Amino acid sequence: MSEKPAHLAPLNPADPDSAVQSAAAAYRNWGRWGDDDVWGTLNFITDAKRVEAAALVRRGAAFSLSQLFDGNGPQNGWRRRVNPVHTMLDTGTDAARGNQGFPHGLGGADDVVFMPLQASTQWDGLGHIFDRGRAWNGRDAGEVVTGEGDLVTGIETTRDRFVSRGVLLDVGARFGEGGELPDGFAITPEHLDETIRSQGESARVGTGDIMLVRTGRLARARREGWKDYAGGPSAGLSFTTAGWLHEHEVAAVATDTWGFEVRPNEFDVAFQPLHQIAIPNMGLFIGELWDLDALAADCVADGRYDVFLTAAPIPFTNAVGAPVNPIAVK
């Protein structure tokens, strides 16, 4: 056998560069779906996969997996990410006073929202993260995302792609106290495998699935206040899960955390290194700030952890990410 690759060996906290380069080379999907591909791992979702997902609907119970979009959280302004600002353009007060100028007593209300596209529950698009100046499929980052946005892999290219079998892995319930993992808990492949084993056959994860990982971090933020939920310490996926995600051919992964991967990251000096492997190299879509609590409670009640999931992003043209209200149906 060949020598075990560095990225599969115990991580050296002092050497993130070697780990990132090794993992990128091992799990890179560039060219897998052609040189012009803009869907990345969403290519794993086939028509047959959607038929399989649709067959999971038995009760008709629906769950929104979205946090609210309002001024009360979860953002704290870091890197200019703020909470949505909602302003009314026309109101019932205007209508009651009859000053809107409409005939025969008609009145109405209208409003506008300003917000970063990743203010609340969202997908990271393939133009969101680069690896050494390269975007998904090996393209020059400067030619993909310019001042006009993502000209190649804008989120609008995925507007009909996120329909598949969703699988909830409640790692918080399996390994946490009171259903919540502590900050800095790195979810390894072993944790994922054990969670699947303990949850049973409906929790198997395979090609084209959208994997939902619950840590319990959102539940704690709701109980204790937002504090540093956005950008602060949190449980999350370990850098070592890159190979697991690649091997299982998941279409996308979403978590109930701000940053998907464990924070602080597992290296002495690093920032979101698993993003650097997943998005530009694997073409893997990442969902963050999802609300998985109600779904998790129902999964415990009925013993099933797979759902029909539709999670289309709002197709803002040339955007590198977008808000979403995912709906899981059981």
CSV table of C-alpha atoms in Angstrom, one decimal:
chain,number,residue,atom,x,y,z
A,1,MET,CA,0.0,0.0,0.0
A,2,SER,CA,1.1,3.6,-0.6
A,3,GLU,CA,1.9,5.9,2.2
A,4,LYS,CA,-1.2,7.3,3.9
A,5,PRO,CA,-1.9,10.8,2.5
A,6,ALA,CA,-1.1,13.7,4.8
A,7,HIS,CA,-4.7,14.9,4.8
A,8,LEU,CA,-5.9,11.5,6.1
A,9,ALA,CA,-3.2,11.3,8.8
A,10,PRO,CA,-3.7,13.1,12.1
A,11,LEU,CA,-3.9,16.8,11.3
A,12,ASN,CA,-0.8,18.9,12.1
A,13,PRO,CA,-2.3,22.1,13.6
A,14,ALA,CA,0.9,24.0,12.6
A,15,ASP,CA,0.7,23.1,8.9
A,16,PRO,CA,-2.7,24.0,7.3
A,17,ASP,CA,-1.1,24.6,3.9
A,18,SER,CA,0.0,21.0,3.4
A,19,ALA,CA,-3.3,19.6,4.6
A,20,VAL,CA,-5.3,21.9,2.3
A,21,GLN,CA,-3.2,21.2,-0.7
A,22,SER,CA,-3.2,17.4,-0.1
A,23,ALA,CA,-7.0,17.2,0.4
A,24,ALA,CA,-7.6,19.5,-2.6
A,25,ALA,CA,-5.6,17.2,-4.9
A,26,ALA,CA,-7.3,14.0,-3.5
A,27,TYR,CA,-10.9,15.2,-3.6
A,28,ARG,CA,-11.0,17.6,-6.6
A,29,ASN,CA,-13.8,17.0,-9.0
A,30,TRP,CA,-12.6,19.4,-11.8
A,31,GLY,CA,-13.7,18.1,-15.2
A,32,ARG,CA,-15.8,15.3,-13.7
A,33,TRP,CA,-18.9,16.7,-15.4
A,34,GLY,CA,-17.2,18.6,-18.2
A,35,ASP,CA,-15.2,21.7,-18.6
A,36,ASP,CA,-18.4,23.9,-18.7
A,37,ASP,CA,-20.0,22.6,-15.6
A,38,VAL,CA,-21.8,25.0,-13.2
A,39,TRP,CA,-23.6,22.6,-11.0
A,40,GLY,CA,-20.8,20.7,-9.2
A,41,THR,CA,-22.2,18.0,-6.9
A,42,LEU,CA,-25.8,18.9,-7.8
A,43,ASN,CA,-25.1,16.7,-10.8
A,44,PHE,CA,-25.6,13.8,-8.4
A,45,ILE,CA,-29.3,14.7,-8.2
A,46,THR,CA,-30.9,12.8,-11.1
A,47,ASP,CA,-34.6,12.5,-12.1
A,48,ALA,CA,-34.6,9.0,-10.6
A,49,LYS,CA,-33.3,10.5,-7.3
A,50,ARG,CA,-36.2,13.0,-7.2
A,51,VAL,CA,-38.6,10.1,-7.8
A,52,GLU,CA,-37.0,8.3,-4.9
A,53,ALA,CA,-37.4,11.4,-2.7
A,54,ALA,CA,-41.0,12.0,-3.7
A,55,ALA,CA,-41.9,8.5,-2.5
A,56,LEU,CA,-40.8,9.4,1.0
A,57,VAL,CA,-44.0,11.6,1.5
A,58,ARG,CA,-46.3,9.5,3.6
A,59,ARG,CA,-48.0,11.8,6.1
A,60,GLY,CA,-47.8,15.1,4.3
A,61,ALA,CA,-46.2,16.8,7.3
A,62,ALA,CA,-44.2,19.8,6.2
A,63,PHE,CA,-41.3,21.6,8.1
A,64,SER,CA,-39.7,24.8,7.2
A,65,LEU,CA,-36.0,24.6,7.9
A,66,SER,CA,-35.4,28.3,7.7
A,67,GLN,CA,-34.7,30.8,10.4
A,68,LEU,CA,-36.6,34.1,10.2
A,69,PHE,CA,-35.4,37.0,8.2
A,70,ASP,CA,-35.7,40.0,10.5
A,71,GLY,CA,-33.7,42.5,12.4
A,72,ASN,CA,-33.4,40.4,15.6
A,73,GLY,CA,-30.6,38.1,14.5
A,74,PRO,CA,-28.4,36.2,13.9
A,75,GLN,CA,-25.9,38.6,12.4
A,76,ASN,CA,-23.6,40.9,14.4
A,77,GLY,CA,-22.1,43.0,11.6
A,78,TRP,CA,-18.9,41.0,11.1
A,79,ARG,CA,-17.5,41.5,7.6
A,80,ARG,CA,-20.5,43.8,6.9
A,81,ARG,CA,-23.0,41.0,7.3
A,82,VAL,CA,-26.0,42.6,9.0
A,83,ASN,CA,-29.6,41.5,9.7
A,84,PRO,CA,-32.3,42.3,7.2
A,85,VAL,CA,-33.6,45.9,7.2
A,86,HIS,CA,-37.3,45.9,6.4
A,87,THR,CA,-39.0,49.2,5.4
A,88,MET,CA,-42.6,49.9,4.4
A,89,LEU,CA,-43.2,51.9,1.3
A,90,ASP,CA,-47.0,52.0,1.7
A,91,THR,CA,-49.0,51.2,4.8
A,92,GLY,CA,-52.5,50.7,6.1
A,93,THR,CA,-52.2,54.1,7.7
A,94,ASP,CA,-51.8,55.7,4.3
A,95,ALA,CA,-54.7,53.7,3.0
A,96,ALA,CA,-56.9,54.7,5.9
A,97,ARG,CA,-56.1,58.4,5.3
A,98,GLY,CA,-57.0,58.0,1.6
A,99,ASN,CA,-53.7,59.6,0.5
A,100,GLN,CA,-52.5,56.8,-1.8
A,101,GLY,CA,-54.3,58.1,-4.9
A,102,PHE,CA,-56.2,54.9,-5.8
A,103,PRO,CA,-59.8,55.0,-7.0
A,104,HIS,CA,-62.9,53.5,-5.5
A,105,GLY,CA,-61.4,53.1,-2.0
A,106,LEU,CA,-58.7,50.7,-2.9
A,107,GLY,CA,-55.7,50.7,-0.5
A,108,GLY,CA,-52.6,48.7,-0.3
A,109,ALA,CA,-49.3,48.1,1.4
A,110,ASP,CA,-45.8,47.6,-0.1
A,111,ASP,CA,-42.4,47.1,1.4
A,112,VAL,CA,-38.7,46.7,0.6
A,113,VAL,CA,-35.9,44.8,2.3
A,114,PHE,CA,-32.1,45.4,2.4
A,115,MET,CA,-30.0,42.5,3.4
A,116,PRO,CA,-26.8,40.6,2.7
A,117,LEU,CA,-27.8,37.5,0.8
A,118,GLN,CA,-26.2,35.4,3.5
A,119,ALA,CA,-27.9,37.1,6.4
A,120,SER,CA,-30.0,34.1,7.4
A,121,THR,CA,-30.7,30.6,6.1
A,122,GLN,CA,-28.8,30.3,2.8
A,123,TRP,CA,-26.8,28.4,0.3
A,124,ASP,CA,-23.2,29.2,-0.4
A,125,GLY,CA,-22.8,29.2,-4.2
A,126,LEU,CA,-19.8,27.9,-6.1
A,127,GLY,CA,-18.4,31.4,-6.6
A,128,HIS,CA,-18.3,32.1,-2.8
A,129,ILE,CA,-14.9,30.5,-2.0
A,130,PHE,CA,-11.7,30.2,-4.0
A,131,ASP,CA,-8.5,28.1,-3.7
A,132,ARG,CA,-5.3,29.8,-4.5
A,133,GLY,CA,-7.0,32.0,-7.1
A,134,ARG,CA,-9.0,29.2,-8.6
A,135,ALA,CA,-12.8,28.9,-8.6
A,136,TRP,CA,-14.9,25.7,-9.2
A,137,ASN,CA,-13.7,23.5,-12.0
A,138,GLY,CA,-10.3,25.2,-12.1
A,139,ARG,CA,-11.4,28.5,-13.5
A,140,ASP,CA,-9.6,31.8,-12.8
A,141,ALA,CA,-11.4,33.4,-9.9
A,142,GLY,CA,-11.0,36.8,-11.4
A,143,GLU,CA,-12.8,35.8,-14.5
A,144,VAL,CA,-15.6,34.1,-12.6
A,145,VAL,CA,-16.5,36.7,-10.0
A,146,THR,CA,-16.1,40.4,-10.9
A,147,GLY,CA,-17.7,43.6,-9.7
A,148,GLU,CA,-20.8,42.5,-11.6
A,149,GLY,CA,-21.0,39.3,-9.6
A,150,ASP,CA,-20.5,35.6,-10.5
A,151,LEU,CA,-20.7,35.6,-14.2
A,152,VAL,CA,-20.3,31.8,-14.6
A,153,THR,CA,-21.7,29.9,-11.6
A,154,GLY,CA,-24.2,32.5,-10.2
A,155,ILE,CA,-26.8,31.0,-7.9
A,156,GLU,CA,-29.5,31.5,-10.5
A,157,THR,CA,-28.0,28.5,-12.4
A,158,THR,CA,-29.2,26.2,-9.6
A,159,ARG,CA,-32.8,27.5,-9.2
A,160,ASP,CA,-34.3,24.1,-10.1
A,161,ARG,CA,-31.6,21.8,-8.8
A,162,PHE,CA,-32.2,21.5,-5.0
A,163,VAL,CA,-34.9,18.9,-5.0
A,164,SER,CA,-33.8,15.6,-3.5
A,165,ARG,CA,-33.8,13.2,-0.6
A,166,GLY,CA,-32.8,14.9,2.5
A,167,VAL,CA,-31.2,13.1,5.4
A,168,LEU,CA,-31.0,14.4,8.9
A,169,LEU,CA,-28.0,13.4,11.0
A,170,ASP,CA,-28.6,14.6,14.6
A,171,VAL,CA,-25.1,14.4,15.8
A,172,GLY,CA,-26.0,16.8,18.6
A,173,ALA,CA,-28.5,14.2,20.0
A,174,ARG,CA,-26.1,11.3,19.6
A,175,PHE,CA,-23.0,12.9,21.1
A,176,GLY,CA,-24.1,16.0,22.9
A,177,GLU,CA,-25.4,16.8,26.4
A,178,GLY,CA,-29.1,17.7,26.2
A,179,GLY,CA,-28.9,17.4,22.4
A,180,GLU,CA,-26.2,20.1,22.0
A,181,LEU,CA,-22.6,19.7,21.1
A,182,PRO,CA,-20.1,21.9,22.9
A,183,ASP,CA,-18.2,24.7,21.0
A,184,GLY,CA,-15.1,23.4,19.3
A,185,PHE,CA,-16.5,19.9,18.9
A,186,ALA,CA,-15.1,18.5,15.6
A,187,ILE,CA,-17.5,16.1,13.9
A,188,THR,CA,-15.4,13.4,12.4
A,189,PRO,CA,-16.3,10.7,9.9
A,190,GLU,CA,-16.5,8.3,12.9
A,191,HIS,CA,-19.2,10.5,14.4
A,192,LEU,CA,-21.1,10.6,11.2
A,193,ASP,CA,-21.0,6.8,10.8
A,194,GLU,CA,-22.0,6.2,14.4
A,195,THR,CA,-24.9,8.7,14.1
A,196,ILE,CA,-26.1,6.9,10.9
A,197,ARG,CA,-25.8,3.5,12.7
A,198,SER,CA,-27.7,4.6,15.7
A,199,GLN,CA,-30.5,6.3,13.7
A,200,GLY,CA,-31.1,3.3,11.4
A,201,GLU,CA,-31.6,2.5,7.8
A,202,SER,CA,-33.5,5.7,7.0
A,203,ALA,CA,-30.4,7.7,7.9
A,204,ARG,CA,-28.1,6.1,5.3
A,205,VAL,CA,-26.4,8.7,3.2
A,206,GLY,CA,-25.6,8.2,-0.5
A,207,THR,CA,-25.3,9.6,-3.9
A,208,GLY,CA,-27.4,12.7,-4.6
A,209,ASP,CA,-28.6,13.1,-1.0
A,210,ILE,CA,-28.7,16.5,0.8
A,211,MET,CA,-27.3,15.9,4.2
A,212,LEU,CA,-28.5,17.9,7.1
A,213,VAL,CA,-26.3,18.0,10.2
A,214,ARG,CA,-27.8,19.2,13.5
A,215,THR,CA,-25.3,20.2,16.2
A,216,GLY,CA,-27.7,21.9,18.6
A,217,ARG,CA,-25.9,25.3,18.2
A,218,LEU,CA,-29.0,27.1,17.1
A,219,ALA,CA,-31.0,25.7,20.0
A,220,ARG,CA,-28.5,27.1,22.4
A,221,ALA,CA,-28.4,30.5,20.7
A,222,ARG,CA,-32.2,30.8,21.0
A,223,ARG,CA,-32.0,29.9,24.7
A,224,GLU,CA,-29.0,32.1,25.6
A,225,GLY,CA,-29.2,34.9,23.0
A,226,TRP,CA,-27.3,35.3,19.7
A,227,LYS,CA,-24.1,36.5,21.3
A,228,ASP,CA,-21.3,35.2,19.0
A,229,TYR,CA,-23.4,32.6,17.2
A,230,ALA,CA,-22.4,34.3,13.9
A,231,GLY,CA,-18.7,33.8,13.5
A,232,GLY,CA,-17.9,32.6,17.0
A,233,PRO,CA,-17.0,29.2,18.4
A,234,SER,CA,-19.2,26.3,17.4
A,235,ALA,CA,-19.3,22.6,16.8
A,236,GLY,CA,-19.1,21.7,13.2
A,237,LEU,CA,-17.6,19.3,10.6
A,238,SER,CA,-14.0,18.4,11.0
A,239,PHE,CA,-11.6,19.0,8.1
A,240,THR,CA,-11.2,15.3,8.1
A,241,THR,CA,-14.7,14.8,6.8
A,242,ALA,CA,-13.7,16.0,3.3
A,243,GLY,CA,-13.0,12.5,2.1
A,244,TRP,CA,-16.2,11.1,3.7
A,245,LEU,CA,-18.3,13.7,1.8
A,246,HIS,CA,-16.4,13.0,-1.4
A,247,GLU,CA,-16.8,9.2,-1.0
A,248,HIS,CA,-20.5,9.4,-0.2
A,249,GLU,CA,-21.2,11.7,-3.2
A,250,VAL,CA,-23.6,14.0,-1.4
A,251,ALA,CA,-25.2,16.7,-3.4
A,252,ALA,CA,-25.1,19.3,-0.6
A,253,VAL,CA,-24.6,19.7,3.1
A,254,ALA,CA,-26.4,22.0,5.5
A,255,THR,CA,-26.0,22.7,9.2
A,256,ASP,CA,-27.6,24.6,12.0
A,257,THR,CA,-24.4,26.7,12.5
A,258,TRP,CA,-23.1,29.9,11.0
A,259,GLY,CA,-20.0,28.3,9.4
A,260,PHE,CA,-20.7,24.6,8.6
A,261,GLU,CA,-17.2,23.5,9.9
A,262,VAL,CA,-15.9,23.4,13.5
A,263,ARG,CA,-14.8,26.7,15.0
A,264,PRO,CA,-12.2,27.5,16.0
A,265,ASN,CA,-10.8,25.7,13.0
A,266,GLU,CA,-8.4,22.8,13.7
A,267,PHE,CA,-5.2,24.6,12.7
A,268,ASP,CA,-3.3,27.2,14.6
A,269,VAL,CA,-3.8,29.8,11.8
A,270,ALA,CA,-6.6,29.1,9.5
A,271,PHE,CA,-10.0,30.3,8.3
A,272,GLN,CA,-12.6,27.9,7.1
A,273,PRO,CA,-10.2,25.4,5.4
A,274,LEU,CA,-13.0,22.8,4.8
A,275,HIS,CA,-14.8,25.4,2.7
A,276,GLN,CA,-11.6,25.7,0.6
A,277,ILE,CA,-11.8,22.0,-0.2
A,278,ALA,CA,-15.6,21.6,-0.5
A,279,ILE,CA,-16.6,24.6,-2.7
A,280,PRO,CA,-13.9,25.3,-5.3
A,281,ASN,CA,-12.4,21.8,-5.4
A,282,MET,CA,-15.3,19.4,-4.8
A,283,GLY,CA,-18.1,21.7,-6.2
A,284,LEU,CA,-20.0,20.9,-3.0
A,285,PHE,CA,-22.8,23.3,-2.0
A,286,ILE,CA,-22.9,24.3,1.6
A,287,GLY,CA,-26.0,25.5,3.5
A,288,GLU,CA,-25.7,27.4,6.8
A,289,LEU,CA,-27.9,28.9,9.4
A,290,TRP,CA,-30.6,26.2,8.9
A,291,ASP,CA,-33.2,25.5,11.6
A,292,LEU,CA,-33.3,21.7,12.0
A,293,ASP,CA,-34.9,21.5,15.5
A,294,ALA,CA,-38.5,20.8,14.7
A,295,LEU,CA,-37.6,18.3,12.1
A,296,ALA,CA,-35.3,16.5,14.5
A,297,ALA,CA,-38.0,16.2,17.1
A,298,ASP,CA,-40.4,14.7,14.5
A,299,CYS,CA,-37.7,12.3,13.3
A,300,VAL,CA,-37.3,11.0,16.9
A,301,ALA,CA,-41.1,10.6,17.1
A,302,ASP,CA,-41.6,8.6,13.9
A,303,GLY,CA,-38.2,7.0,13.7
A,304,ARG,CA,-37.5,8.2,10.2
A,305,TYR,CA,-34.7,10.5,9.3
A,306,ASP,CA,-35.1,10.9,5.5
A,307,VAL,CA,-37.4,13.4,3.9
A,308,PHE,CA,-38.5,14.9,0.6
A,309,LEU,CA,-36.6,18.1,0.5
A,310,THR,CA,-37.0,21.2,-1.8
A,311,ALA,CA,-34.6,24.0,-1.1
A,312,ALA,CA,-34.5,26.3,-4.1
A,313,PRO,CA,-32.5,29.5,-3.6
A,314,ILE,CA,-33.9,32.9,-4.6
A,315,PRO,CA,-32.3,33.2,-8.0
A,316,PHE,CA,-30.6,36.5,-7.7
A,317,THR,CA,-28.6,36.9,-11.0
A,318,ASN,CA,-24.9,36.6,-10.6
A,319,ALA,CA,-25.1,36.1,-6.8
A,320,VAL,CA,-22.5,34.0,-4.9
A,321,GLY,CA,-25.1,32.9,-2.3
A,322,ALA,CA,-28.8,33.3,-1.7
A,323,PRO,CA,-31.5,33.0,0.9
A,324,VAL,CA,-33.7,29.9,1.0
A,325,ASN,CA,-36.7,28.6,2.8
A,326,PRO,CA,-36.1,24.9,2.7
A,327,ILE,CA,-39.2,22.7,3.1
A,328,ALA,CA,-38.9,19.1,4.3
A,329,VAL,CA,-42.0,16.9,3.8
A,330,LYS,CA,-42.5,13.5,5.5
